[in-house]
Coordinates of C-alpha atoms in Angstrom, one line a residue:
M1 CA 96.5 87.0 93.7
H2 CA 99.3 85.5 91.4
F3 CA 100.5 88.8 89.9
S4 CA 101.0 92.3 91.3
N5 CA 100.5 95.9 90.2
E6 CA 104.2 96.0 89.5
F7 CA 103.6 93.4 86.8
I8 CA 101.0 95.6 85.2
D9 CA 103.2 98.8 85.6
F10 CA 106.2 97.1 83.9
F11 CA 104.2 96.4 80.8
K12 CA 102.6 99.8 80.7
G13 CA 106.0 101.3 80.8
L14 CA 107.2 98.9 78.1
A15 CA 104.2 99.8 75.9
A16 CA 105.1 103.5 76.2
N17 CA 108.9 102.9 75.6
N18 CA 109.5 99.6 73.9
S19 CA 113.3 99.7 73.9
K20 CA 116.3 98.0 75.2
D21 CA 117.2 101.0 77.3
Y22 CA 113.8 100.8 79.1
F23 CA 114.2 97.1 79.6
D24 CA 117.7 97.4 81.0
Q25 CA 116.7 100.2 83.3
N26 CA 113.8 98.1 84.7
R27 CA 115.4 94.7 84.5
K28 CA 115.2 94.1 88.3
T29 CA 111.5 94.9 88.2
Y30 CA 111.1 92.4 85.3
E31 CA 113.1 89.7 87.0
N32 CA 111.3 90.1 90.4
Y33 CA 107.8 91.0 89.5
V34 CA 107.3 89.6 86.0
K35 CA 109.5 86.7 85.1
K36 CA 109.7 85.1 88.6
P37 CA 106.0 85.1 89.3
W38 CA 105.3 84.1 85.7
Y39 CA 107.5 81.0 86.0
E40 CA 105.9 80.2 89.4
F41 CA 102.5 80.6 88.0
V42 CA 103.3 78.4 85.0
T43 CA 104.4 75.6 87.4
Q44 CA 101.0 75.9 89.2
V45 CA 99.2 75.7 85.8
V46 CA 101.1 72.5 85.0
E47 CA 100.2 71.0 88.3
R48 CA 96.5 71.9 87.8
L49 CA 96.2 70.7 84.2
S50 CA 98.3 67.6 84.6
V51 CA 95.4 66.2 86.6
H52 CA 93.5 66.1 83.3
D53 CA 96.4 65.2 81.0
K54 CA 99.3 63.2 82.4
K55 CA 101.5 64.1 79.4
I56 CA 101.7 67.7 80.8
K57 CA 103.0 66.5 84.2
G58 CA 106.6 67.3 84.8
L59 CA 107.0 70.0 82.2
A60 CA 109.2 72.8 83.3
P61 CA 108.5 76.5 82.6
K62 CA 111.4 76.5 80.1
D63 CA 109.5 73.8 78.1
I64 CA 106.4 75.9 78.0
V65 CA 107.1 79.7 77.9
F66 CA 108.0 81.8 74.9
R67 CA 110.7 84.4 75.0
I68 CA 109.6 88.0 75.7
N69 CA 111.9 89.1 72.8
R70 CA 110.2 89.6 69.5
D71 CA 111.5 88.0 66.3
I72 CA 112.0 91.2 64.2
R73 CA 114.0 89.7 61.4
F74 CA 111.2 89.7 58.9
S75 CA 108.9 92.3 60.5
K76 CA 108.4 95.9 59.7
D77 CA 107.7 96.5 63.4
K78 CA 111.2 96.6 65.0
T79 CA 110.2 97.1 68.6
P80 CA 112.2 94.5 70.5
Y81 CA 109.8 93.1 73.1
K82 CA 106.4 91.6 73.3
L83 CA 103.8 93.3 75.5
H84 CA 102.7 90.0 76.9
L85 CA 103.9 86.6 78.3
S86 CA 102.8 83.4 76.7
G87 CA 103.2 79.7 76.8
V88 CA 101.8 76.4 75.5
F89 CA 100.6 73.6 77.8
S90 CA 100.7 70.4 75.9
G91 CA 102.5 67.1 75.9
G92 CA 105.1 68.6 73.6
G93 CA 105.3 72.1 75.1
R94 CA 106.4 75.0 72.9
K95 CA 108.9 72.8 71.0
N96 CA 106.3 70.5 69.4
M97 CA 103.4 72.6 68.2
R98 CA 101.9 69.6 66.4
I99 CA 100.5 68.3 69.7
P100 CA 97.2 70.1 70.6
G101 CA 97.2 71.8 73.9
M102 CA 96.3 75.1 75.6
Y103 CA 97.8 78.4 74.6
L104 CA 97.9 81.1 77.2
Q105 CA 98.8 84.7 76.7
L106 CA 98.7 87.3 79.5
G107 CA 99.4 91.0 78.9
I108 CA 97.9 94.4 79.2
G109 CA 95.1 94.4 76.6
E110 CA 96.5 91.2 75.2
A111 CA 95.0 88.3 77.0
W112 CA 94.1 85.0 75.2
M113 CA 93.3 81.4 76.0
G114 CA 92.7 78.7 73.5
G115 CA 93.8 75.5 71.9
G116 CA 93.7 73.2 68.9
M117 CA 96.2 73.0 66.1
Y118 CA 97.7 76.1 64.7
A119 CA 100.6 74.7 62.7
P120 CA 99.7 71.2 61.5
E121 CA 102.0 69.5 59.0
K122 CA 100.8 68.6 55.5
A123 CA 100.2 64.9 56.6
D124 CA 98.3 66.1 59.7
V125 CA 96.0 68.2 57.6
Q126 CA 95.1 65.2 55.5
A127 CA 94.6 63.0 58.6
I128 CA 92.4 65.6 60.3
R129 CA 90.2 66.0 57.2
E130 CA 89.8 62.2 56.9
A131 CA 88.8 62.0 60.6
I132 CA 86.3 64.8 60.1
L133 CA 84.9 63.1 57.1
R134 CA 84.5 59.8 59.0
N135 CA 83.0 61.3 62.1
P136 CA 80.3 63.8 61.1
K137 CA 78.2 63.1 64.3
K138 CA 81.2 63.5 66.5
I139 CA 82.1 66.8 64.9
S140 CA 78.6 68.0 65.5
N141 CA 78.7 66.9 69.1
L142 CA 82.1 68.7 69.6
M143 CA 80.8 71.9 68.1
E144 CA 77.5 71.9 70.0
A145 CA 78.9 70.9 73.4
P146 CA 77.6 73.6 75.8
D147 CA 81.0 74.3 77.4
F148 CA 82.7 74.7 74.1
A149 CA 79.9 76.6 72.4
S150 CA 79.6 79.1 75.3
T151 CA 83.4 79.5 75.8
Y152 CA 84.8 79.5 72.3
G153 CA 81.9 79.3 69.9
E154 CA 83.7 78.2 66.8
I155 CA 86.8 76.6 65.2
K156 CA 89.0 79.2 63.5
G157 CA 91.8 78.8 61.1
A158 CA 93.1 79.5 57.6
K159 CA 91.3 77.6 54.8
N160 CA 92.2 76.2 51.4
K161 CA 90.1 77.3 48.5
I162 CA 90.8 74.0 46.7
I163 CA 90.8 70.7 48.6
P164 CA 91.3 67.1 47.5
S165 CA 88.5 65.6 45.5
E166 CA 87.5 63.0 48.2
F167 CA 86.4 65.9 50.5
K168 CA 84.6 68.1 48.1
E169 CA 81.1 66.6 48.3
A170 CA 81.1 66.5 52.1
A171 CA 82.6 70.0 52.3
K172 CA 79.3 71.4 51.0
N173 CA 77.9 70.6 54.4
Q174 CA 81.0 70.6 56.6
A175 CA 83.1 73.8 56.1
L176 CA 85.8 72.6 58.5
L177 CA 87.0 70.3 55.7
F178 CA 88.4 73.4 54.0
N179 CA 90.5 74.3 57.0
K180 CA 94.2 73.8 57.1
Q181 CA 94.3 75.0 60.7
W182 CA 91.9 74.1 63.5
Y183 CA 92.1 76.3 66.6
F184 CA 89.8 78.0 69.1
I185 CA 90.5 81.1 71.0
K186 CA 88.9 83.3 73.7
E187 CA 90.0 86.9 73.9
F188 CA 89.8 88.9 77.1
N189 CA 89.3 92.6 76.5
N190 CA 90.6 93.6 79.8
G191 CA 94.0 91.9 80.3
E192 CA 94.8 93.8 83.4
E193 CA 91.6 92.7 85.1
L194 CA 92.2 89.1 84.2
I195 CA 95.9 89.1 85.3
L196 CA 94.9 90.3 88.8
R197 CA 92.0 87.9 89.3
P198 CA 92.6 85.7 92.4
D199 CA 90.8 82.8 90.7
L200 CA 93.0 83.0 87.5
L201 CA 94.0 79.3 87.9
D202 CA 90.3 78.3 88.0
V203 CA 89.6 80.4 84.9
I204 CA 92.4 78.7 83.0
E205 CA 91.3 75.3 84.1
T206 CA 87.7 76.0 83.0
H207 CA 88.8 77.1 79.6
Y208 CA 91.2 74.2 79.2
L209 CA 88.4 71.7 80.0
A210 CA 86.0 73.4 77.6
G211 CA 88.5 72.9 74.7
K212 CA 89.9 69.5 75.8
P213 CA 87.4 67.3 73.8
W214 CA 88.5 69.1 70.6
N215 CA 92.2 68.8 71.6
D216 CA 91.7 65.1 72.2
F217 CA 90.0 64.6 68.9
L218 CA 92.7 66.4 67.0
E219 CA 95.5 64.5 68.8
S220 CA 93.8 61.2 68.0
T221 CA 94.4 61.9 64.3
L222 CA 98.2 62.2 64.7

């Protein structure tokens, strides 16, 4: 098992009292039972996934993990801490979100795995749409691939109501041309159960491989 009950208990306590006082009082628990095992686990995930993508090899946890502190500058919710840990496993890590990879989020009631492109730049959106337009059969194969279909089911993302004229006719049959984001996500309803699974690394690898063909396609457009 990669994480302990103390990991779960820390986040339960934080959920009940999301404050700097609680965090400071429980900082040793956070350091020993949350942050340390999380960084060790991220290192293991890198080793496992780099077998399938050499660009991930050598990334350090600091290149991958997001801070537990929330950005509250423009949020009505002023609670200072997230109730989960998260990171991005891709060739660019968290500092280059243009490169498709795997997003992992572990928390109590907040567990996610997925991939794709969440924040493509304007030029990327055009390039991806052009690639979808050129490759209708490939897109069908990607969507209908058994592992992807059973694991994620669909491509999500915000859409444009108006798209460039060269895509309008094809978009009548291919709704993905309206997208300006292309990502896929699997939510786990019981985050605690997932966190404590002894085969968590295997679960992550399986989900990574199910989404890899889509990640490879999206990256090929960059």
